[in-house]
């Protein structure tokens, strides 16, 4: 509960800062609509020539895009404002020194204390596209499918946070190493079902860099029905990724000497 109160307090402060620059809201809305509109337009163009793509129908693609947009919105709202700049501000400029002196977990403060509330627009747009996909589907998802989707979306969000932490932890060993371009490029692959990729890349995106858990797996569970094995695998992957991120953080802190020392 203490961490939730800290998260709420940080979000409230970030929201007050954000609304002070109302012009940013207009640009954020335009960028969100442009990016999402481009993705949807590409899908609609494909499905004017085909009924399915790699076994996925138009409705399933829309559900996938909506799920991807929702998790992307959560990432850009709560994770990116903290960890995208961690190698620069946290390590080289010494912001981590201040976090280590606070009576709260340094990992939480470094990865979740700041937020970008205006990016929740992407979450709202994702929910809208998700509802559109469900509306045009041949059958409505059952209660088990909805519950499985929720569990897998939470698991995907945890994996997203853990991957960001792991990339940020590399700064403890190589402060000048910049992998943001690679990470954001790989993230874009999450908007497509893994079935469209060749087998080697599909294995990579499922087991090594689990982008499949971001959108493909939850979308499949929602419209095609849940599978207990997949559900357990998703929860296990989230728990394992979070544990690995925490261990990497602790190992990094043991190496960290402080920017002011």
C-alpha positions as CSV (number, residue, x, y, z in Angstrom):
1,X,0.0,0.0,0.0
2,X,2.9,2.3,0.7
3,X,4.2,1.9,-2.8
4,X,0.8,2.4,-4.3
5,X,0.5,5.7,-2.4
6,X,3.9,6.7,-3.6
7,X,2.9,5.9,-7.2
8,X,-0.3,7.9,-6.8
9,X,1.5,10.9,-5.4
10,X,4.1,10.8,-8.2
11,X,1.3,10.6,-10.8
12,X,-0.5,13.5,-9.2
13,X,2.6,15.7,-9.3
14,X,3.3,14.7,-12.9
15,X,-0.3,15.4,-13.9
16,X,-0.1,18.9,-12.4
17,X,3.1,19.6,-14.4
18,X,1.6,18.2,-17.6
19,X,-1.6,20.3,-17.5
20,X,0.5,23.4,-17.2
21,X,1.5,22.9,-20.8
22,X,-1.8,22.4,-22.5
23,X,-0.4,22.7,-26.0
24,X,1.4,19.5,-25.4
25,X,-1.9,17.8,-25.0
26,X,-2.9,18.7,-28.6
27,X,0.4,17.4,-30.0
28,X,0.2,14.2,-28.0
29,X,-3.4,13.6,-29.3
30,X,-2.3,14.3,-32.9
31,X,0.7,12.0,-32.6
32,X,-1.3,9.2,-31.0
33,X,-4.0,9.4,-33.7
34,X,-1.5,9.5,-36.5
35,X,0.5,6.5,-35.3
36,X,-2.6,4.4,-34.5
37,X,-4.4,5.5,-37.7
38,X,-1.4,4.4,-39.8
39,X,-1.4,0.9,-38.3
40,X,-5.1,0.5,-38.7
41,X,-5.1,1.7,-42.3
42,X,-2.4,-0.8,-43.2
43,X,-4.5,-3.6,-41.7
44,X,-7.7,-2.5,-43.5
45,X,-5.8,-2.3,-46.8
46,X,-4.5,-5.8,-46.4
47,X,-7.9,-7.2,-45.6
48,X,-9.4,-5.7,-48.7
49,X,-7.5,-8.4,-50.6
50,X,-7.6,-11.3,-48.1
51,X,-9.9,-12.7,-45.5
52,X,-7.1,-13.8,-43.2
53,X,-3.4,-13.2,-42.8
54,X,-1.3,-16.0,-41.2
55,X,-4.5,-17.4,-39.8
56,X,-5.6,-14.1,-38.2
57,X,-8.9,-12.4,-39.2
58,X,-9.5,-8.6,-39.4
59,X,-11.2,-8.6,-36.0
60,X,-8.3,-10.5,-34.4
61,X,-5.9,-8.0,-35.9
62,X,-7.9,-5.1,-34.5
63,X,-7.9,-6.7,-31.1
64,X,-4.2,-7.2,-31.3
65,X,-3.6,-3.6,-32.3
66,X,-5.8,-2.4,-29.5
67,X,-4.0,-4.5,-26.9
68,X,-0.6,-3.4,-28.2
69,X,-1.7,0.2,-28.1
70,X,-2.9,-0.2,-24.5
71,X,0.3,-1.7,-23.2
72,X,2.3,0.8,-25.2
73,X,0.4,3.6,-23.5
74,X,1.1,2.1,-20.1
75,X,4.8,1.8,-21.0
76,X,5.1,5.4,-22.2
77,X,3.1,6.7,-19.2
78,X,4.8,4.9,-16.3
79,X,8.0,3.3,-17.5
80,X,9.7,5.4,-20.2
81,X,9.7,8.7,-18.2
82,X,12.0,7.0,-15.7
83,X,14.1,4.4,-17.4
84,X,14.6,5.9,-20.9
85,X,17.1,8.4,-19.5
86,X,18.4,6.4,-16.6
87,X,22.0,5.9,-18.0
88,X,22.3,9.7,-18.4
89,X,20.5,11.1,-15.4
90,X,20.7,8.1,-13.0
91,X,24.3,7.0,-13.5
92,X,26.3,9.8,-15.1
93,X,24.5,12.8,-13.5
94,X,24.1,11.0,-10.1
95,X,20.3,11.2,-9.7
96,X,20.5,7.6,-8.3
97,X,22.4,8.9,-5.3
98,X,19.3,10.7,-4.2
99,X,17.1,7.7,-4.6
100,X,19.4,5.5,-2.5
101,X,19.0,7.9,0.4
102,X,15.2,7.7,0.4
103,X,13.2,5.5,2.7
104,X,11.7,3.6,-0.2
105,X,13.0,0.9,-2.6
106,X,15.5,2.4,-5.0
107,X,14.2,0.2,-7.8
108,X,10.7,1.5,-7.4
109,X,11.9,5.1,-7.3
110,X,14.1,4.7,-10.3
111,X,11.6,3.0,-12.5
112,X,8.1,4.2,-11.4
113,X,8.3,7.4,-9.5
114,X,7.8,9.7,-12.5
115,X,5.0,9.4,-15.1
116,X,3.7,11.1,-18.3
117,X,-0.1,11.3,-17.7
118,X,-0.9,12.7,-21.2
119,X,0.3,9.4,-22.7
120,X,-2.8,7.8,-21.2
121,X,-4.4,9.0,-24.4
122,X,-2.8,6.0,-26.1
123,X,-4.5,3.7,-23.5
124,X,-7.9,5.2,-24.3
125,X,-7.3,4.8,-28.0
126,X,-6.2,1.2,-27.5
127,X,-9.4,0.4,-25.6
128,X,-11.4,2.0,-28.4
129,X,-9.8,-0.2,-31.1
130,X,-10.1,-3.2,-28.8
131,X,-13.8,-2.6,-28.5
132,X,-14.0,-2.2,-32.3
133,X,-12.3,-5.5,-32.9
134,X,-14.6,-7.3,-30.4
135,X,-17.6,-5.7,-32.1
136,X,-16.8,-7.0,-35.6
137,X,-15.7,-10.4,-34.4
138,X,-17.8,-13.4,-35.4
139,X,-18.3,-14.3,-31.8
140,X,-18.1,-12.4,-28.5
141,X,-15.4,-13.4,-26.1
142,X,-16.5,-15.4,-23.1
143,X,-15.8,-14.6,-19.4
144,X,-12.9,-17.0,-19.3
145,X,-11.4,-15.3,-22.4
146,X,-11.8,-11.8,-20.9
147,X,-10.2,-12.9,-17.6
148,X,-7.3,-14.6,-19.4
149,X,-6.8,-11.5,-21.5
150,X,-6.6,-9.3,-18.3
151,X,-4.1,-11.7,-16.6
152,X,-1.9,-11.8,-19.7
153,X,-2.1,-8.0,-20.2
154,X,-0.8,-7.6,-16.6
155,X,1.8,-10.2,-17.3
156,X,2.9,-8.4,-20.5
157,X,3.1,-5.1,-18.7
158,X,5.3,-6.7,-16.0
159,X,7.5,-8.2,-18.6
160,X,7.7,-4.8,-20.3
161,X,8.8,-3.1,-17.1
162,X,11.3,-5.9,-16.4
163,X,12.9,-5.6,-19.9
164,X,13.2,-1.9,-19.4
165,X,14.9,-2.4,-16.0
166,X,17.3,-4.9,-17.5
167,X,18.3,-2.6,-20.3
168,X,18.7,0.2,-17.8
169,X,20.9,-2.0,-15.6
170,X,23.4,-2.3,-18.4
171,X,24.4,1.3,-17.5
172,X,26.0,0.0,-14.3
173,X,28.6,-1.8,-16.4
174,X,28.6,0.2,-19.6
175,X,27.3,3.8,-18.9
176,X,27.7,4.9,-22.5
177,X,26.0,1.9,-24.1
178,X,22.8,3.0,-25.8
179,X,20.3,0.2,-26.7
180,X,17.2,2.4,-26.9
181,X,17.1,2.3,-30.7
182,X,17.3,-1.5,-30.8
183,X,14.7,-1.8,-28.0
184,X,12.2,0.6,-29.6
185,X,12.7,-1.1,-33.0
186,X,12.0,-4.5,-31.5
187,X,9.0,-3.2,-29.7
188,X,7.4,-2.3,-33.0
189,X,7.3,-6.0,-33.9
190,X,4.8,-6.5,-31.0
191,X,2.0,-4.9,-33.1
192,X,2.1,-8.0,-35.5
193,X,1.1,-11.5,-34.6
194,X,4.2,-13.8,-34.3
195,X,2.6,-16.1,-36.8
196,X,3.6,-13.7,-39.7
197,X,7.3,-14.1,-39.0
198,X,9.7,-16.9,-40.0
199,X,10.3,-19.6,-37.4
200,X,13.7,-18.4,-36.1
201,X,12.3,-14.9,-35.5
202,X,9.1,-16.3,-34.1
203,X,11.1,-18.3,-31.5
204,X,13.2,-15.3,-30.7
205,X,10.2,-13.1,-30.1
206,X,8.5,-15.8,-28.0
207,X,11.2,-17.2,-25.8
208,X,14.2,-14.8,-25.9
209,X,12.7,-11.3,-26.3
210,X,9.1,-12.2,-25.4
211,X,7.3,-9.6,-27.5
212,X,4.6,-12.2,-28.2
213,X,3.4,-11.8,-24.6
214,X,2.8,-8.1,-25.3
215,X,-0.1,-8.4,-27.7
216,X,-0.3,-11.7,-29.6
217,X,-0.8,-14.0,-26.7
218,X,-3.5,-11.9,-24.9
219,X,-5.4,-11.3,-28.1
220,X,-5.4,-15.0,-29.0
221,X,-6.8,-15.8,-25.5
222,X,-9.5,-13.2,-25.8
223,X,-11.0,-14.3,-29.1
224,X,-10.0,-17.9,-29.5
225,X,-10.4,-18.9,-25.9
226,X,-7.9,-19.4,-23.1
227,X,-5.3,-22.2,-22.8
228,X,-4.3,-23.1,-19.3
229,X,-0.7,-23.9,-20.4
230,X,-0.3,-20.5,-22.1
231,X,-1.8,-18.7,-19.2
232,X,0.6,-20.4,-16.7
233,X,3.5,-19.7,-19.0
234,X,2.6,-16.0,-19.2
235,X,2.4,-15.7,-15.4
236,X,5.6,-17.6,-15.0
237,X,7.4,-15.5,-17.6
238,X,6.3,-12.3,-15.8
239,X,7.4,-13.6,-12.4
240,X,10.7,-14.8,-13.8
241,X,11.4,-11.5,-15.6
242,X,10.6,-9.4,-12.5
243,X,12.9,-11.6,-10.4
244,X,15.7,-11.3,-12.9
245,X,15.2,-7.5,-13.1
246,X,15.4,-7.3,-9.3
247,X,18.6,-9.4,-9.2
248,X,20.2,-7.4,-11.9
249,X,19.4,-4.2,-10.1
250,X,20.9,-5.5,-6.9
251,X,24.0,-6.6,-8.8
252,X,24.3,-3.2,-10.4
253,X,24.0,-1.4,-7.1
254,X,26.9,-3.4,-5.7
255,X,29.0,-2.1,-8.6
256,X,27.7,1.5,-8.4
257,X,30.0,3.8,-6.5
258,X,28.0,7.0,-6.8
259,X,28.5,9.9,-9.2
260,X,29.6,12.2,-6.3
261,X,32.1,9.8,-4.8
